[in-house]
Coordinates of N, CA, C and O in Angstrom, one line a residue:
M1 N -27.4 10.0 -21.8 CA -27.0 8.6 -22.0 C -27.8 7.8 -21.1 O -28.0 8.1 -19.9
S2 N -28.2 6.6 -21.5 CA -29.0 5.7 -20.7 C -28.2 4.7 -20.0 O -26.9 4.6 -20.2
D3 N -28.8 3.9 -19.2 CA -28.1 2.9 -18.4 C -27.4 1.8 -19.2 O -26.6 1.0 -18.7
D4 N -27.8 1.6 -20.5 CA -27.3 0.5 -21.2 C -26.0 1.0 -22.0 O -25.5 0.2 -22.8
I5 N -25.5 2.2 -21.7 CA -24.2 2.7 -22.3 C -23.1 2.0 -21.7 O -23.0 1.9 -20.5
T6 N -22.2 1.5 -22.6 CA -20.9 0.9 -22.1 C -19.7 1.7 -22.7 O -19.8 2.0 -23.9
A7 N -18.7 2.0 -21.9 CA -17.5 2.6 -22.4 C -16.4 1.5 -22.2 O -16.1 1.1 -21.1
G8 N -15.7 1.2 -23.3 CA -14.7 0.1 -23.2 C -13.3 0.5 -23.7 O -12.5 -0.3 -23.8
R9 N -13.2 1.8 -24.2 CA -11.9 2.2 -24.7 C -11.5 3.5 -23.9 O -12.3 4.4 -23.7
H10 N -10.2 3.6 -23.6 CA -9.6 4.7 -22.9 C -8.7 5.5 -23.8 O -7.9 4.9 -24.5
H11 N -8.8 6.8 -23.8 CA -7.9 7.7 -24.6 C -7.3 8.7 -23.6 O -7.9 9.4 -22.8
R12 N -5.9 8.8 -23.7 CA -5.2 9.8 -22.9 C -5.5 11.2 -23.3 O -5.8 11.4 -24.5
A13 N -5.4 12.2 -22.5 CA -5.6 13.6 -22.8 C -4.7 14.0 -23.9 O -3.6 13.6 -24.0
G14 N -5.3 14.7 -24.9 CA -4.4 15.1 -26.0 C -4.4 14.1 -27.2 O -3.9 14.4 -28.2
H15 N -5.0 12.9 -26.9 CA -5.0 11.8 -28.0 C -6.4 11.4 -28.3 O -6.7 10.3 -28.8
W16 N -7.3 12.3 -28.1 CA -8.7 12.1 -28.6 C -9.3 13.4 -29.0 O -8.8 14.5 -28.7
Q17 N -10.3 13.4 -29.8 CA -10.9 14.6 -30.3 C -12.4 14.4 -30.5 O -12.9 13.3 -30.4
G18 N -13.1 15.5 -30.8 CA -14.5 15.4 -31.0 C -15.3 15.9 -29.8 O -14.7 16.2 -28.7
P19 N -16.5 16.1 -30.0 CA -17.3 16.7 -28.9 C -17.5 15.6 -27.8 O -17.5 14.4 -28.1
T20 N -17.6 16.1 -26.6 CA -17.9 15.2 -25.5 C -19.4 15.0 -25.3 O -20.2 15.9 -25.4
A21 N -19.8 13.7 -25.1 CA -21.2 13.4 -24.9 C -21.6 13.7 -23.5 O -22.7 13.9 -23.2
D22 N -20.6 13.5 -22.5 CA -20.9 13.7 -21.1 C -19.5 13.8 -20.4 O -18.5 13.7 -21.0
R23 N -19.6 13.9 -19.1 CA -18.4 13.9 -18.2 C -18.6 13.0 -17.0 O -19.7 12.8 -16.5
L24 N -17.4 12.4 -16.6 CA -17.4 11.7 -15.3 C -16.5 12.5 -14.4 O -15.4 12.8 -14.8
V25 N -17.0 12.9 -13.3 CA -16.3 13.7 -12.3 C -15.9 12.7 -11.2 O -16.8 12.3 -10.4
L26 N -14.7 12.4 -11.1 CA -14.2 11.3 -10.2 C -13.0 11.8 -9.3 O -12.2 12.5 -9.8
D27 N -13.0 11.4 -8.0 CA -11.9 11.7 -7.2 C -10.7 10.8 -7.6 O -10.8 9.9 -8.5
Y28 N -9.6 11.0 -6.9 CA -8.3 10.2 -7.2 C -8.6 8.8 -7.2 O -8.2 8.0 -8.1
E29 N -9.2 8.2 -6.1 CA -9.4 6.8 -6.0 C -10.4 6.3 -7.1 O -10.2 5.2 -7.6
G30 N -11.4 7.1 -7.4 CA -12.4 6.7 -8.4 C -11.8 6.7 -9.8 O -12.4 6.0 -10.7
R31 N -10.7 7.4 -10.0 CA -10.1 7.4 -11.3 C -9.2 6.2 -11.6 O -8.6 6.1 -12.6
F32 N -9.1 5.2 -10.7 CA -8.4 4.0 -10.8 C -9.4 2.9 -10.9 O -10.0 2.4 -9.9
L33 N -9.6 2.4 -12.1 CA -10.7 1.4 -12.4 C -10.5 0.6 -13.6 O -9.7 0.9 -14.4
R34 N -11.3 -0.5 -13.6 CA -11.4 -1.4 -14.8 C -12.8 -1.5 -15.2 O -13.2 -1.3 -16.3
R35 N -13.6 -2.0 -14.2 CA -15.1 -2.3 -14.5 C -15.9 -1.8 -13.4 O -15.8 -2.2 -12.2
K36 N -16.8 -0.8 -13.8 CA -17.7 -0.3 -12.7 C -18.8 0.6 -13.4 O -18.5 1.3 -14.3
R37 N -20.0 0.6 -12.8 CA -21.0 1.5 -13.2 C -20.9 2.8 -12.5 O -20.7 2.8 -11.3
L38 N -20.8 3.9 -13.3 CA -20.6 5.2 -12.7 C -21.7 6.2 -13.1 O -22.2 6.1 -14.2
A39 N -21.9 7.2 -12.2 CA -22.9 8.3 -12.5 C -22.2 9.3 -13.3 O -21.1 9.8 -13.0
L40 N -22.8 9.7 -14.4 CA -22.4 10.8 -15.3 C -22.8 12.1 -14.7 O -23.8 12.2 -14.0
A41 N -22.2 13.2 -15.2 CA -22.5 14.5 -14.8 C -23.9 14.9 -15.1 O -24.6 15.7 -14.4
S42 N -24.4 14.3 -16.2 CA -25.7 14.6 -16.7 C -26.8 13.9 -15.9 O -28.0 14.2 -16.0
G43 N -26.5 13.0 -15.0 CA -27.4 12.3 -14.2 C -27.6 10.9 -14.6 O -28.2 10.1 -13.9
G44 N -27.2 10.5 -15.8 CA -27.3 9.2 -16.3 C -26.2 8.3 -15.8 O -25.5 8.7 -14.8
S45 N -26.0 7.1 -16.3 CA -24.9 6.3 -15.9 C -24.3 5.6 -17.1 O -24.8 5.5 -18.2
V46 N -23.0 5.1 -16.9 CA -22.3 4.4 -17.8 C -21.6 3.2 -17.2 O -21.2 3.3 -16.1
L47 N -21.6 2.1 -17.9 CA -20.8 0.9 -17.4 C -19.4 1.1 -18.1 O -19.3 1.0 -19.3
V48 N -18.4 1.3 -17.2 CA -17.0 1.3 -17.7 C -16.6 -0.1 -17.7 O -16.6 -0.8 -16.7
D49 N -16.1 -0.6 -18.8 CA -15.6 -2.0 -18.9 C -14.4 -2.0 -19.8 O -14.4 -2.2 -21.0
L50 N -13.2 -1.7 -19.1 CA -12.0 -1.6 -19.8 C -11.2 -3.0 -19.8 O -11.4 -3.8 -18.9
P51 N -10.4 -3.2 -20.8 CA -9.6 -4.5 -20.8 C -8.7 -4.7 -19.7 O -8.3 -5.8 -19.3
E52 N -8.2 -3.6 -19.1 CA -7.3 -3.7 -17.9 C -7.5 -2.5 -17.0 O -8.1 -1.5 -17.4
T53 N -7.1 -2.6 -15.8 CA -7.2 -1.5 -14.8 C -6.3 -0.4 -15.3 O -5.1 -0.6 -15.7
V54 N -6.8 0.8 -15.3 CA -6.1 2.1 -15.6 C -6.2 3.1 -14.6 O -7.2 3.2 -13.9
S55 N -5.3 4.1 -14.6 CA -5.4 5.2 -13.8 C -5.7 6.4 -14.8 O -5.0 6.8 -15.6
L56 N -7.0 6.8 -14.6 CA -7.5 7.9 -15.5 C -7.0 9.2 -15.0 O -6.9 9.5 -13.8
D57 N -6.7 10.1 -15.9 CA -6.2 11.5 -15.6 C -7.3 12.5 -16.0 O -8.0 12.2 -17.0
A58 N -7.3 13.6 -15.4 CA -8.3 14.7 -15.9 C -7.9 15.0 -17.3 O -6.7 15.1 -17.6
G59 N -8.9 15.1 -18.1 CA -8.7 15.4 -19.6 C -8.7 14.1 -20.4 O -8.7 14.2 -21.7
D60 N -8.5 12.9 -19.8 CA -8.7 11.7 -20.6 C -10.1 11.5 -21.0 O -11.0 12.3 -20.6
A61 N -10.4 10.6 -21.8 CA -11.8 10.3 -22.3 C -12.0 8.8 -22.4 O -11.0 8.0 -22.6
L62 N -13.2 8.4 -22.1 CA -13.7 7.0 -22.4 C -14.6 7.1 -23.6 O -15.4 7.9 -23.7
E63 N -14.3 6.1 -24.5 CA -15.2 6.0 -25.7 C -16.2 5.0 -25.5 O -16.0 3.8 -25.1
T64 N -17.5 5.3 -25.9 CA -18.6 4.4 -25.7 C -18.6 3.5 -27.0 O -17.9 3.8 -28.0
A65 N -19.4 2.5 -26.9 CA -19.5 1.5 -28.0 C -19.9 2.2 -29.3 O -19.5 1.8 -30.4
D66 N -20.7 3.3 -29.2 CA -21.2 4.0 -30.4 C -20.2 5.1 -30.8 O -20.7 6.0 -31.6
G67 N -19.1 5.3 -30.2 CA -18.1 6.3 -30.6 C -18.2 7.6 -29.9 O -17.4 8.5 -30.2
R68 N -19.1 7.7 -28.9 CA -19.2 9.0 -28.2 C -18.1 9.1 -27.1 O -17.7 8.0 -26.6
M69 N -17.7 10.3 -26.8 CA -16.6 10.5 -25.8 C -17.2 11.0 -24.5 O -18.0 11.9 -24.5
I70 N -16.6 10.4 -23.4 CA -17.0 10.9 -22.0 C -15.7 11.4 -21.4 O -14.8 10.6 -21.2
E71 N -15.6 12.7 -21.2 CA -14.4 13.3 -20.6 C -14.3 13.0 -19.1 O -15.3 13.1 -18.4
I72 N -13.1 12.8 -18.7 CA -12.8 12.6 -17.3 C -12.4 13.9 -16.7 O -11.6 14.7 -17.1
A73 N -13.0 14.2 -15.5 CA -12.7 15.4 -14.7 C -12.3 15.0 -13.3 O -12.8 14.0 -12.8
A74 N -11.4 15.7 -12.7 CA -11.0 15.5 -11.3 C -12.0 16.2 -10.3 O -12.2 17.4 -10.4
A75 N -12.5 15.4 -9.4 CA -13.5 16.0 -8.4 C -12.7 16.6 -7.3 O -11.6 16.1 -6.9
P76 N -13.2 17.7 -6.7 CA -12.6 18.3 -5.5 C -12.6 17.3 -4.4 O -13.6 16.5 -4.3
E77 N -11.6 17.2 -3.6 CA -11.5 16.3 -2.4 C -10.7 16.9 -1.4 O -9.9 17.9 -1.6
P78 N -10.7 16.4 -0.2 CA -9.9 16.9 1.0 C -8.4 16.7 0.7 O -8.0 15.5 0.5
L79 N -7.6 17.7 0.7 CA -6.2 17.7 0.5 C -5.5 18.5 1.6 O -6.1 19.2 2.3
L80 N -4.2 18.4 1.6 CA -3.3 19.2 2.4 C -2.4 20.0 1.4 O -1.7 19.4 0.6
R81 N -2.4 21.3 1.6 CA -1.5 22.2 0.9 C -0.2 22.4 1.7 O -0.3 22.9 2.8
V82 N 0.9 22.0 1.2 CA 2.2 21.9 1.9 C 3.1 23.0 1.3 O 3.3 23.1 0.1
T83 N 3.6 23.9 2.2 CA 4.5 24.9 1.8 C 5.8 24.8 2.6 O 5.8 24.2 3.7
G84 N 6.8 25.4 2.2 CA 8.1 25.4 2.9 C 9.2 25.1 1.9 O 9.2 25.4 0.7
D85 N 10.2 24.3 2.4 CA 11.3 23.8 1.7 C 10.8 22.7 0.8 O 10.9 21.5 1.1
L86 N 10.3 23.0 -0.4 CA 9.6 22.0 -1.2 C 10.4 20.8 -1.7 O 9.9 19.7 -1.7
V87 N 11.6 21.0 -2.0 CA 12.5 19.9 -2.4 C 12.6 19.0 -1.2 O 12.4 17.7 -1.4
R88 N 12.9 19.4 -0.1 CA 13.1 18.6 1.1 C 11.8 17.9 1.4 O 11.8 16.7 1.7
L89 N 10.8 18.6 1.4 CA 9.4 18.1 1.8 C 9.0 17.1 0.8 O 8.4 16.0 1.1
A90 N 9.2 17.3 -0.5 CA 8.8 16.4 -1.6 C 9.6 15.1 -1.4 O 9.1 14.0 -1.7
W91 N 10.9 15.2 -1.0 CA 11.6 14.0 -0.8 C 11.0 13.1 0.3 O 10.8 11.9 0.1
H92 N 10.6 13.7 1.4 CA 10.0 13.0 2.5 C 8.7 12.4 2.1 O 8.4 11.2 2.4
I93 N 7.9 13.1 1.3 CA 6.6 12.6 0.8 C 6.8 11.4 -0.1 O 6.2 10.4 0.0
G94 N 7.7 11.6 -1.0 CA 8.0 10.6 -2.0 C 8.6 9.3 -1.3 O 8.4 8.2 -1.7
N95 N 9.4 9.5 -0.3 CA 10.0 8.4 0.4 C 8.9 7.5 1.1 O 9.1 6.3 1.3
R96 N 7.7 8.1 1.3 CA 6.6 7.3 1.8 C 5.7 6.9 0.7 O 4.6 6.4 0.9
H97 N 6.1 7.0 -0.6 CA 5.3 6.5 -1.7 C 3.9 7.1 -1.7 O 3.0 6.4 -2.1
T98 N 3.8 8.4 -1.4 CA 2.5 9.1 -1.3 C 2.3 9.9 -2.5 O 3.2 10.7 -2.9
P99 N 1.2 9.7 -3.2 CA 0.9 10.6 -4.4 C 1.0 12.1 -4.0 O 0.6 12.5 -3.0
C100 N 1.6 12.8 -4.9 CA 1.8 14.3 -4.6 C 1.7 15.1 -5.9 O 2.2 14.7 -7.0
Q101 N 0.9 16.2 -5.8 CA 0.8 17.1 -6.9 C 1.8 18.3 -6.6 O 1.8 18.8 -5.6
V102 N 2.6 18.6 -7.7 CA 3.6 19.6 -7.5 C 3.2 20.9 -8.2 O 2.9 20.8 -9.4
A103 N 3.1 22.0 -7.5 CA 2.9 23.3 -8.0 C 4.1 24.2 -7.8 O 5.0 23.8 -7.0
G104 N 4.2 25.4 -8.3 CA 5.3 26.2 -8.2 C 5.6 26.6 -6.8 O 6.8 26.6 -6.4
D105 N 4.6 26.8 -6.0 CA 4.9 27.3 -4.6 C 4.4 26.5 -3.5 O 4.3 26.8 -2.3
H106 N 3.8 25.3 -3.9 CA 3.3 24.3 -2.9 C 3.2 22.9 -3.4 O 3.3 22.7 -4.6
L107 N 2.9 22.0 -2.5 CA 2.6 20.6 -2.9 C 1.2 20.3 -2.4 O 0.8 20.9 -1.4
L108 N 0.6 19.4 -3.0 CA -0.7 18.9 -2.6 C -0.7 17.4 -2.4 O -0.1 16.7 -3.2
I109 N -1.1 16.9 -1.2 CA -1.2 15.5 -0.9 C -2.7 15.3 -0.4 O -3.3 16.2 0.0
R110 N -3.1 14.1 -0.4 CA -4.4 13.7 0.2 C -4.3 13.9 1.7 O -3.3 13.7 2.3
E111 N -5.5 14.3 2.2 CA -5.6 14.5 3.6 C -5.1 13.3 4.5 O -5.6 12.2 4.2
D112 N -4.2 13.5 5.4 CA -3.6 12.4 6.2 C -3.0 13.0 7.4 O -2.0 13.7 7.3
H113 N -3.6 12.7 8.6 CA -3.2 13.4 9.8 C -1.7 13.0 10.2 O -1.0 13.7 10.8
V114 N -1.3 11.8 9.9 CA 0.0 11.3 10.2 C 1.0 12.1 9.4 O 2.0 12.5 9.9
L115 N 0.8 12.2 8.1 CA 1.7 13.0 7.2 C 1.7 14.4 7.6 O 2.7 15.1 7.6
A116 N 0.5 14.9 7.9 CA 0.4 16.4 8.3 C 1.3 16.6 9.6 O 2.0 17.6 9.6
D117 N 1.3 15.7 10.5 CA 2.1 15.9 11.7 C 3.6 15.8 11.4 O 4.4 16.6 11.8
M118 N 4.0 14.8 10.5 CA 5.4 14.6 10.1 C 5.8 15.9 9.4 O 7.0 16.4 9.8
L119 N 5.1 16.4 8.5 CA 5.4 17.6 7.7 C 5.6 18.8 8.6 O 6.5 19.6 8.4
T120 N 4.7 18.9 9.6 CA 4.7 20.1 10.4 C 6.0 20.0 11.2 O 6.7 21.0 11.4
R121 N 6.4 18.8 11.8 CA 7.6 18.6 12.5 C 8.8 18.9 11.6 O 9.9 19.3 12.2
L122 N 8.7 18.8 10.3 CA 9.8 19.1 9.4 C 9.9 20.6 9.0 O 10.7 21.0 8.2
G123 N 8.9 21.4 9.6 CA 8.9 22.8 9.4 C 8.0 23.3 8.3 O 8.0 24.4 7.9
A124 N 7.2 22.4 7.7 CA 6.3 22.8 6.7 C 5.1 23.5 7.2 O 4.6 23.3 8.3
G125 N 4.5 24.3 6.3 CA 3.2 24.9 6.5 C 2.2 23.9 5.9 O 2.4 23.4 4.8
V126 N 1.2 23.5 6.7 CA 0.3 22.5 6.3 C -1.1 23.1 6.5 O -1.5 23.4 7.6
E127 N -1.9 23.1 5.3 CA -3.2 23.8 5.4 C -4.2 22.9 4.7 O -4.0 22.5 3.5
P128 N -5.3 22.5 5.4 CA -6.3 21.8 4.7 C -7.0 22.6 3.6 O -7.3 23.8 3.8
V129 N -7.2 22.0 2.4 CA -7.9 22.6 1.3 C -8.8 21.5 0.6 O -8.6 20.3 0.8
T130 N -9.7 22.0 -0.2 CA -10.6 21.1 -1.0 C -10.3 21.5 -2.4 O -10.6 22.7 -2.8
A131 N -9.8 20.6 -3.2 CA -9.5 20.9 -4.6 C -9.4 19.6 -5.4 O -9.3 18.5 -4.8
P132 N -9.4 19.7 -6.7 CA -9.2 18.5 -7.6 C -7.7 18.1 -7.4 O -6.8 18.9 -7.2
F133 N -7.5 16.8 -7.3 CA -6.2 16.2 -7.1 C -5.7 15.5 -8.3 O -6.3 14.5 -8.8
T134 N -4.6 16.0 -8.9 CA -4.0 15.4 -10.1 C -2.4 15.2 -9.8 O -1.7 16.0 -10.3
P135 N -2.1 14.2 -9.1 CA -0.7 14.0 -8.7 C 0.1 13.6 -9.9 O -0.4 13.2 -11.0
E136 N 1.5 13.7 -9.7 CA 2.4 13.3 -10.7 C 2.2 11.8 -11.0 O 1.8 11.0 -10.1
G137 N 2.5 11.4 -12.2 CA 2.2 10.0 -12.6 C 3.3 9.0 -12.3 O 3.2 7.9 -12.5
G138 N 4.4 9.5 -11.8 CA 5.5 8.6 -11.5 C 6.6 8.6 -12.6 O 6.4 9.1 -13.7
A139 N 7.7 8.1 -12.2 CA 8.9 8.1 -13.0 C 8.8 7.3 -14.4 O 9.5 7.5 -15.3
Y140 N 7.9 6.4 -14.4 CA 7.7 5.5 -15.5 C 6.5 5.8 -16.4 O 6.0 5.0 -17.1
G141 N 6.0 7.1 -16.3 CA 4.8 7.4 -17.1 C 3.6 7.4 -16.3 O 3.6 7.6 -15.1
H142 N 2.5 7.1 -17.0 CA 1.2 7.1 -16.4 C 1.1 6.0 -15.3 O 1.7 5.0 -15.5
G143 N 0.4 6.3 -14.3 CA 0.2 5.2 -13.3 C 0.2 5.8 -11.9 O 0.1 7.0 -11.7
R144 N 0.2 4.9 -11.0 CA 0.0 5.3 -9.6 C 1.2 5.0 -8.8 O 2.0 4.0 -9.1
T145 N 1.5 5.7 -7.8 CA 2.4 5.3 -6.7 C 1.5 4.6 -5.7 O 0.4 5.0 -5.4
H146 N 2.0 3.6 -5.1 CA 1.2 2.8 -4.1 C 1.9 2.9 -2.8 O 3.1 2.9 -2.7
G147 N 1.1 2.8 -1.7 CA 1.7 2.8 -0.4 C 2.4 1.5 -0.3 O 2.0 0.4 -0.9
H148 N 3.6 1.5 0.4 CA 4.4 0.3 0.5 C 4.7 -0.1 1.9 O 4.8 0.8 2.8
D149 N 4.7 -1.4 2.2 CA 5.1 -1.9 3.5 C 6.5 -2.3 3.4 O 6.9 -3.3 2.7
H150 N 7.4 -1.6 4.1 CA 8.8 -1.8 3.9 C 9.3 -3.0 4.8 O 10.4 -3.3 4.8
G151 N 8.3 -3.8 5.3 CA 8.7 -5.0 6.1 C 8.8 -6.2 5.2 O 9.4 -7.2 5.7
A152 N 8.3 -6.2 4.0 CA 8.4 -7.5 3.2 C 9.5 -7.4 2.2 O 10.0 -6.3 1.8
A153 N 10.0 -8.6 1.9 CA 11.2 -8.6 1.0 C 10.7 -8.8 -0.5 O 10.4 -9.9 -0.9
H154 N 10.7 -7.8 -1.2 CA 10.3 -7.8 -2.6 C 10.9 -6.6 -3.3 O 10.6 -5.5 -3.0
D155 N 11.7 -6.8 -4.4 CA 12.3 -5.7 -5.1 C 11.6 -5.7 -6.5 O 11.8 -6.7 -7.2
H156 N 10.9 -4.7 -6.8 CA 10.3 -4.7 -8.1 C 10.9 -3.6 -9.0 O 10.3 -2.9 -9.7
G157 N 12.2 -3.7 -9.2 CA 12.9 -3.0 -10.2 C 13.3 -1.6 -9.9 O 13.7 -0.8 -10.7
H158 N 13.2 -1.1 -8.7 CA 13.6 0.2 -8.3 C 15.1 0.3 -8.4 O 15.7 1.4 -8.5
G159 N 15.8 -0.8 -8.2 CA 17.3 -0.8 -8.1 C 17.8 -0.4 -6.8 O 18.9 -0.2 -6.6
H160 N 16.8 -0.2 -5.8 CA 17.3 0.2 -4.5 C 17.5 -1.0 -3.6 O 18.2 -0.9 -2.6
G161 N 17.0 -2.2 -3.9 CA 17.2 -3.3 -3.1 C 16.5 -3.4 -1.8 O 16.6 -4.2 -1.0
H162 N 15.6 -2.4 -1.5 CA 14.8 -2.5 -0.3 C 13.5 -3.1 -0.6 O 13.0 -3.2 -1.7
G163 N 13.0 -3.8 0.4 CA 11.8 -4.6 0.2 C 10.5 -3.8 0.1 O 10.4 -2.7 0.6
H164 N 9.6 -4.3 -0.7 CA 8.3 -3.7 -1.0 C 7.2 -4.8 -1.0 O 7.5 -5.8 -1.6
A165 N 6.1 -4.5 -0.5 CA 4.9 -5.4 -0.6 C 3.7 -4.6 -1.0 O 3.6 -3.4 -0.6
H166 N 2.9 -5.1 -1.8 CA 1.7 -4.4 -2.2 C 0.5 -5.1 -1.5 O 0.3 -6.2 -1.6

């Protein structure tokens, strides 16, 4: 694909078909976008120009103006593998609005020394790893959990009545 390729449509994993023309390998932050020129796995580039900001998931695809599909892949990145009382630890991670990938015997979160210290104090095993990060999408479907400042007064529908600011 050449530099004049534009991708303007997004398709969720399982809702697109056909051969892929190329791949975009992006970390967690890189998969949250609206308009940006990105390097393709083949070495070319594509201008992503979506109508709104989206959180891309591994297995999703972007459709180019000429109908070709570019598959989204999760890039390996620095993470923490958390083991122990997963229900309790997941509650503490979620209470901090931190993205978390849930597996059968461990949790994965992005590398963060403050959270690593907290989790260790809670009795967790915390081990640095490098792996693709595909956290849970949240209670309301696809999307992101965002870090929150609990000092501001804003309730955006959680029903908890505690303040949030973005």
